[in-house]
mmCIF file of C-alpha atoms and ligand atoms in Angstrom:
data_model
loop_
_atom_site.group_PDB
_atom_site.id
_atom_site.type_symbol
_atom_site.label_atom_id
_atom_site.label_comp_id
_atom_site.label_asym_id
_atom_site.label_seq_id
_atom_site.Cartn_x
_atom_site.Cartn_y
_atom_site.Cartn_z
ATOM 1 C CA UNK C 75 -0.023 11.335 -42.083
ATOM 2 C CA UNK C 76 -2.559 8.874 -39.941
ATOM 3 C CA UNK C 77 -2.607 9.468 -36.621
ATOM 4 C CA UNK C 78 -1.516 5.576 -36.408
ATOM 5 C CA UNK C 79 1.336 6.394 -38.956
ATOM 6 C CA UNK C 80 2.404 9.701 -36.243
ATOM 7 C CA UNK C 81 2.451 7.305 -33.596
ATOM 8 C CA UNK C 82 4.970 4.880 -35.185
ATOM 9 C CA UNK C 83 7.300 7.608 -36.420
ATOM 10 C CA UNK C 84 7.359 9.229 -33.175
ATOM 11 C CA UNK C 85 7.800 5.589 -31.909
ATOM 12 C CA UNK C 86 10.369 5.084 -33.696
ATOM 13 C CA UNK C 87 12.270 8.008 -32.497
ATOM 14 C CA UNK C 88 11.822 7.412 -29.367
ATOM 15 C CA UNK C 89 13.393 4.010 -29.365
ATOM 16 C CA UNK C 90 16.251 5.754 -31.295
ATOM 17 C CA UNK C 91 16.944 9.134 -28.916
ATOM 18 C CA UNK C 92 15.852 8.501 -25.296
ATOM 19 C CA UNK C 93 19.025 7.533 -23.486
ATOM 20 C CA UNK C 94 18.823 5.396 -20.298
ATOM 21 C CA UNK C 95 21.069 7.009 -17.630
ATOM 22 C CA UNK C 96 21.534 4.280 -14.250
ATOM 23 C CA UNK C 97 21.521 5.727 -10.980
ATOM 24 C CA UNK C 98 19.602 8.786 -11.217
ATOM 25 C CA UNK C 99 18.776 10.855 -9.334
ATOM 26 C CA UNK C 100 19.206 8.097 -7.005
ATOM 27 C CA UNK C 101 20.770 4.473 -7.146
ATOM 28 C CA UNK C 102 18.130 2.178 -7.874
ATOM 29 C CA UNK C 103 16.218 4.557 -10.353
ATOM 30 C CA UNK C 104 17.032 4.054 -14.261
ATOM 31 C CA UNK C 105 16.113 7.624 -15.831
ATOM 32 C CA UNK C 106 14.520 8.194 -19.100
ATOM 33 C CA UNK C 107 16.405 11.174 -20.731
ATOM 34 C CA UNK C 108 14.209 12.563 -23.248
ATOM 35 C CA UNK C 109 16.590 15.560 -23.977
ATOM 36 C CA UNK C 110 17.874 14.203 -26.972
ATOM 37 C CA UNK C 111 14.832 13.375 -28.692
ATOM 38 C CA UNK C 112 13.182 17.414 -28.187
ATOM 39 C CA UNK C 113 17.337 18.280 -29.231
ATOM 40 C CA UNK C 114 16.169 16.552 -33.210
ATOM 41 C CA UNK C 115 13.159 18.665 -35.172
ATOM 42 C CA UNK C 116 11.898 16.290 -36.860
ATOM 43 C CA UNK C 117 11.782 13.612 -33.663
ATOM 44 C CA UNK C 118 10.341 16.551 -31.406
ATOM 45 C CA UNK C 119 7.522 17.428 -34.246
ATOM 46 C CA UNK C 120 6.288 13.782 -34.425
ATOM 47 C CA UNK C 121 6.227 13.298 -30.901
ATOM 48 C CA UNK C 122 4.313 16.128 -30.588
ATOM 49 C CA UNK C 123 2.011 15.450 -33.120
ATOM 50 C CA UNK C 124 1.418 11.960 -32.044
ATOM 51 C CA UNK C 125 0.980 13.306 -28.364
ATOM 52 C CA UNK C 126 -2.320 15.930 -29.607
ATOM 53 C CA UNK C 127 -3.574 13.242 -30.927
ATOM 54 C CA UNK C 128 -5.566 12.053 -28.135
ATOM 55 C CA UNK C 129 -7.027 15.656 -28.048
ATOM 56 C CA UNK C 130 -8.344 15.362 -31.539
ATOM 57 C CA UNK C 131 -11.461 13.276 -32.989
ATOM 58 C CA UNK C 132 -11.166 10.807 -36.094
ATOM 59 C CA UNK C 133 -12.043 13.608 -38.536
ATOM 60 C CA UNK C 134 -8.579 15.654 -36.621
ATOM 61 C CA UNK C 135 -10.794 18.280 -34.784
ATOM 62 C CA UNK C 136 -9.867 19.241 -31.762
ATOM 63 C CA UNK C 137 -12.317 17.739 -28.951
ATOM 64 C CA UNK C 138 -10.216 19.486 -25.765
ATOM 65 C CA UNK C 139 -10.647 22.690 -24.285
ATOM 66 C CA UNK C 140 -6.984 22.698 -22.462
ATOM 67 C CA UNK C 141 -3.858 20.812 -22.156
ATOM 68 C CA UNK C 142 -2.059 20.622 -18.699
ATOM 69 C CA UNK C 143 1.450 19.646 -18.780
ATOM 70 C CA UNK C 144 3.439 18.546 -15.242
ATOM 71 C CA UNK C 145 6.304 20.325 -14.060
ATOM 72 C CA UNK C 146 8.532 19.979 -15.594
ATOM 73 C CA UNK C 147 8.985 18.048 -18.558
ATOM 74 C CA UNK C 148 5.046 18.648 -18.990
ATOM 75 C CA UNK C 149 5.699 21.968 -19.885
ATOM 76 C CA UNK C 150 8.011 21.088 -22.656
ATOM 77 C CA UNK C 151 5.859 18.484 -24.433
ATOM 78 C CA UNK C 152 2.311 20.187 -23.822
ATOM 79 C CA UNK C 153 2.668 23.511 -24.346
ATOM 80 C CA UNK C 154 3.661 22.592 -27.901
ATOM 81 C CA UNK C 155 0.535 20.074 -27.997
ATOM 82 C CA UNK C 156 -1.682 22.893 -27.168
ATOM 83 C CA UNK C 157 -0.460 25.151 -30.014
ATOM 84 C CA UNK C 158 -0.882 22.277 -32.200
ATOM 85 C CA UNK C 159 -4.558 21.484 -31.482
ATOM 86 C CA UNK C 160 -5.659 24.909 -30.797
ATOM 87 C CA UNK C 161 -6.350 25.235 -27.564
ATOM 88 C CA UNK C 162 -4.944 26.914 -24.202
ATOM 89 C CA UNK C 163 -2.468 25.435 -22.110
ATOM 90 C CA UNK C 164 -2.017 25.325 -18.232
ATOM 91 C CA UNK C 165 0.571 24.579 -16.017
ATOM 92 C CA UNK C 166 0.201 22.041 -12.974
ATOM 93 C CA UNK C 167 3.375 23.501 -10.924
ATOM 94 C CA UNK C 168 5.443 21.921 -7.438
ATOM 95 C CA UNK C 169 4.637 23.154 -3.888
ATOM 96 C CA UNK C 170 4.772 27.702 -3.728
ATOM 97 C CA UNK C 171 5.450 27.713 -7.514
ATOM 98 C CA UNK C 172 2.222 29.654 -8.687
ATOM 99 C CA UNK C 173 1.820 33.233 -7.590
ATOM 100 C CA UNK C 174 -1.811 33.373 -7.290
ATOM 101 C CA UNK C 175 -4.818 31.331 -5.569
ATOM 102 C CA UNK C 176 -4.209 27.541 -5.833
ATOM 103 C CA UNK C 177 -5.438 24.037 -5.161
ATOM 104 C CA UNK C 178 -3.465 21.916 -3.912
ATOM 105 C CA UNK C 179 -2.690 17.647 -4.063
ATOM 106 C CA UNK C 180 -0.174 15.678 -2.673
ATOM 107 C CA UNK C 181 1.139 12.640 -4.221
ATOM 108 C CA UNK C 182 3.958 9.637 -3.930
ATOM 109 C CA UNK C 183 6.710 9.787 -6.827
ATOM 110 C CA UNK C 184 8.878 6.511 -7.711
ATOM 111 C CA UNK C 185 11.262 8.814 -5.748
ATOM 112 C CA UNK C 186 10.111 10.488 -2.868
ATOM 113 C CA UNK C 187 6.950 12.982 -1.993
ATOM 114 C CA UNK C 188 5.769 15.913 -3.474
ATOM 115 C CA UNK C 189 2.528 18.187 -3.978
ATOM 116 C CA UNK C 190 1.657 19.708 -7.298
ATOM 117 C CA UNK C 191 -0.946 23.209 -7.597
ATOM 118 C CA UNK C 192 -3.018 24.337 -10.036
ATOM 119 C CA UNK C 193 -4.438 27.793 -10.168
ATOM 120 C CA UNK C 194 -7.976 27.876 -9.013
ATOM 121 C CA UNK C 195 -9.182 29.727 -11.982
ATOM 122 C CA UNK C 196 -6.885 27.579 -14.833
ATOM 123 C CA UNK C 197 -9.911 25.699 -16.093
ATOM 124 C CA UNK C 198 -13.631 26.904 -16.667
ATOM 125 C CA UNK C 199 -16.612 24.785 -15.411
ATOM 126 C CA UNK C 200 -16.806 21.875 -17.819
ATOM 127 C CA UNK C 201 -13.605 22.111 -20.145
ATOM 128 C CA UNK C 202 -12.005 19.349 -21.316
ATOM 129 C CA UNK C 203 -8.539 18.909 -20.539
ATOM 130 C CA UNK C 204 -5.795 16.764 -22.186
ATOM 131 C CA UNK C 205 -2.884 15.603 -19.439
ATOM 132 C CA UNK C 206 0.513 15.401 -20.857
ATOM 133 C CA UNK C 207 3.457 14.233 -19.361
ATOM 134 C CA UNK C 208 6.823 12.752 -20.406
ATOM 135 C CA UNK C 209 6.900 9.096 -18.086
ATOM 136 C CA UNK C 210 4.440 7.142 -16.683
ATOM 137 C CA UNK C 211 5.756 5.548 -13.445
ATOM 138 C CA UNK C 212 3.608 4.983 -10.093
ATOM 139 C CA UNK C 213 0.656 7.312 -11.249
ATOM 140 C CA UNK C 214 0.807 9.208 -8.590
ATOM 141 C CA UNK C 215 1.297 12.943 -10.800
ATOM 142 C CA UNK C 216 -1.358 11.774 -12.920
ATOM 143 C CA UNK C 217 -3.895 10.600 -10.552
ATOM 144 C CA UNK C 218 -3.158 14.070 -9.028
ATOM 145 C CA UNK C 219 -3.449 16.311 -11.545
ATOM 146 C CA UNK C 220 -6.778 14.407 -12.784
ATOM 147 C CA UNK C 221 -7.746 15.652 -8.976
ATOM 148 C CA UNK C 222 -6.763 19.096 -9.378
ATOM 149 C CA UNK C 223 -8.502 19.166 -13.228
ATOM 150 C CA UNK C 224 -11.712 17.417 -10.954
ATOM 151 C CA UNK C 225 -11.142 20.260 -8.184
ATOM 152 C CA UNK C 226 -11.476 23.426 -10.842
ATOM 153 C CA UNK C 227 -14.861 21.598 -12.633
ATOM 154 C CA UNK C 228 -12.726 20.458 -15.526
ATOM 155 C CA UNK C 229 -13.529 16.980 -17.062
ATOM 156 C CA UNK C 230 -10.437 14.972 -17.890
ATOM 157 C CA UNK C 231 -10.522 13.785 -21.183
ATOM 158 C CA UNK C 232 -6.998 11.811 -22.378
ATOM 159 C CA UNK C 233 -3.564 11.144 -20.859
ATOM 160 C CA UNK C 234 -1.097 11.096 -23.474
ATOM 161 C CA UNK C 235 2.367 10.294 -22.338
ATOM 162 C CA UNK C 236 5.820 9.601 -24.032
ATOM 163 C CA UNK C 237 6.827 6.340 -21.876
ATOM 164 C CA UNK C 238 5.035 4.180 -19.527
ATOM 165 C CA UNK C 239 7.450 2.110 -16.968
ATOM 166 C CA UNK C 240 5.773 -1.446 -17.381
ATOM 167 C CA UNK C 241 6.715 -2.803 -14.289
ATOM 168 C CA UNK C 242 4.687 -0.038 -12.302
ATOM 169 C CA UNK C 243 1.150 0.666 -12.216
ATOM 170 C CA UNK C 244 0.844 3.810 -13.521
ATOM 171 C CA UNK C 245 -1.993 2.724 -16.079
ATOM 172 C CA UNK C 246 -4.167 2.331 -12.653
ATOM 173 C CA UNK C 247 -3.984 5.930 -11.975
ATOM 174 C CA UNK C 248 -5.358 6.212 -15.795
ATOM 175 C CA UNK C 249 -8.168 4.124 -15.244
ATOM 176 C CA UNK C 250 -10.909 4.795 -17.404
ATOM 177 C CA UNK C 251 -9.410 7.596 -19.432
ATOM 178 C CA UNK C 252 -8.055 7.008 -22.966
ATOM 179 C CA UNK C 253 -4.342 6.489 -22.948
ATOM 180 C CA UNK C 254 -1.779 6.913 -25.387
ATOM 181 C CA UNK C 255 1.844 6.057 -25.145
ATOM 182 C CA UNK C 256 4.737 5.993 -27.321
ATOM 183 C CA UNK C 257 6.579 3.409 -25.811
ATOM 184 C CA UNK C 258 6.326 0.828 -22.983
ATOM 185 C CA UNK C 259 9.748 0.237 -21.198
HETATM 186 P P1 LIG E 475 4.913 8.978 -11.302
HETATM 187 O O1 LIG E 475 4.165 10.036 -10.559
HETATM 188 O O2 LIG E 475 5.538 7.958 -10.398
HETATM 189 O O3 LIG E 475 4.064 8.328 -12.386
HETATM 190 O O4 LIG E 475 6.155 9.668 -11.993
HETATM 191 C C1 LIG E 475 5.991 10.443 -13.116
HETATM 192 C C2 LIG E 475 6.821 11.693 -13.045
HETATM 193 O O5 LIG E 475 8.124 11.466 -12.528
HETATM 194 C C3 LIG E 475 6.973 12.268 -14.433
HETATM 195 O O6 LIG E 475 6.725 13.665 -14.347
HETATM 196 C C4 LIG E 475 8.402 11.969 -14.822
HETATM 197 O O7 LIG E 475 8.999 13.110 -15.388
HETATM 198 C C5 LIG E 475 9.112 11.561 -13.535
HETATM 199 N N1 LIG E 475 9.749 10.232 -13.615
HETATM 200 C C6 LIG E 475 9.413 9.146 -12.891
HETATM 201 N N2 LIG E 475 10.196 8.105 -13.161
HETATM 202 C C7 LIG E 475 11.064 8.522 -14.100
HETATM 203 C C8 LIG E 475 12.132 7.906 -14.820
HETATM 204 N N3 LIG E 475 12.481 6.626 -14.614
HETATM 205 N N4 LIG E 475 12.789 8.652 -15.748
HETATM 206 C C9 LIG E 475 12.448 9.936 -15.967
HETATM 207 N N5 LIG E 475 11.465 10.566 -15.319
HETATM 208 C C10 LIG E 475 10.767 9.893 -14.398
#
């Protein structure tokens, strides 16, 4: 299959699986519940697939060294994106989470404040590194895990992302970076 051809079939399952759920965690907030789309194979393998392929070149080799995935639902999507191209993966983890040395970023969520780590020694000098994340809201986790990447020599290469909430600016903390999204809600 194209990579254009992944994208639509994992677009398409998307708009068929994700169930809005009002009012959570907190009124006000409309949450994206993706659980039903990693509960079908065959939705869960093209959203995968369309997900690496931001890590991959137009000849399908892998150009990424690592994939980072956010707590939580990061871990879920990219550690399967990282078997699929090849490569490592690495986990960017909330406040005391990682046993070992860190560094360390804090950030504004749509709801509330946190701080996400990264073990100093996750990335060598240089790697590239694909982010992958489930929503794309204020851009806050992604402008600081593209930090963290920055703060262990890592060069961020792609963000690839299941939804971005249009009415925020989470492209902004993208910038420059390559940017692929299944669907824009
Ligand atoms: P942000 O840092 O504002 O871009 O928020 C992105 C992070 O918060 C992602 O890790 C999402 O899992 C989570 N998130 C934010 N808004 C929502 C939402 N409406 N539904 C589900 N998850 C969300």
């Amino acid at each position: 299959m194209s990579a254009d051809a992944t994208v639509a079939a994992a677009a398409e399952a998307m708009g068929r699986l994700v169930i809005d759920v009002p009012d959570f965690p907190e009124p006000g907030i409309l949450f994206k519940d993706i659980s039903p789309v990693l509960a079908d194979h065959d939705a869960f393998t093209a959203i995968v697939e369309a997900l690496a392929s931001a890590g991959r070149d137009d000849s399908g080799a892998t150009v990424v060294d690592k994939v980072v995935g956010m707590e939580s639902r990061g871990f879920i999507l990219g550690a399967p994106v990282a078997l699929a191209l090849g490569v490592g993966f690495v986990p960017v983890r909330k406040e005391g989470k990682l046993p070992r040395e860190t560094y360390a970023v804090s950030y504004d969520l749509e709801y509330g404040q946190a701080t996400l780590e990264i073990h100093t020694d996750a990335i060598e000098a240089g790697e590239r590194v694909l982010l992958v994340d489930d929503v794309l809201a204020t851009g806050g986790t992604v402008a600081a895990t593209r930090r963290l990447v920055e703060r262990c020599g890592g060069v961020n290469h792609a963000v690839s992302v299941l939804m971005e909430l249009g009415a925020l600016p989470g492209r902004d903390a993208v910038g420059e970076l390559p940017l692929t999204v299944l669907a824009t809600v």
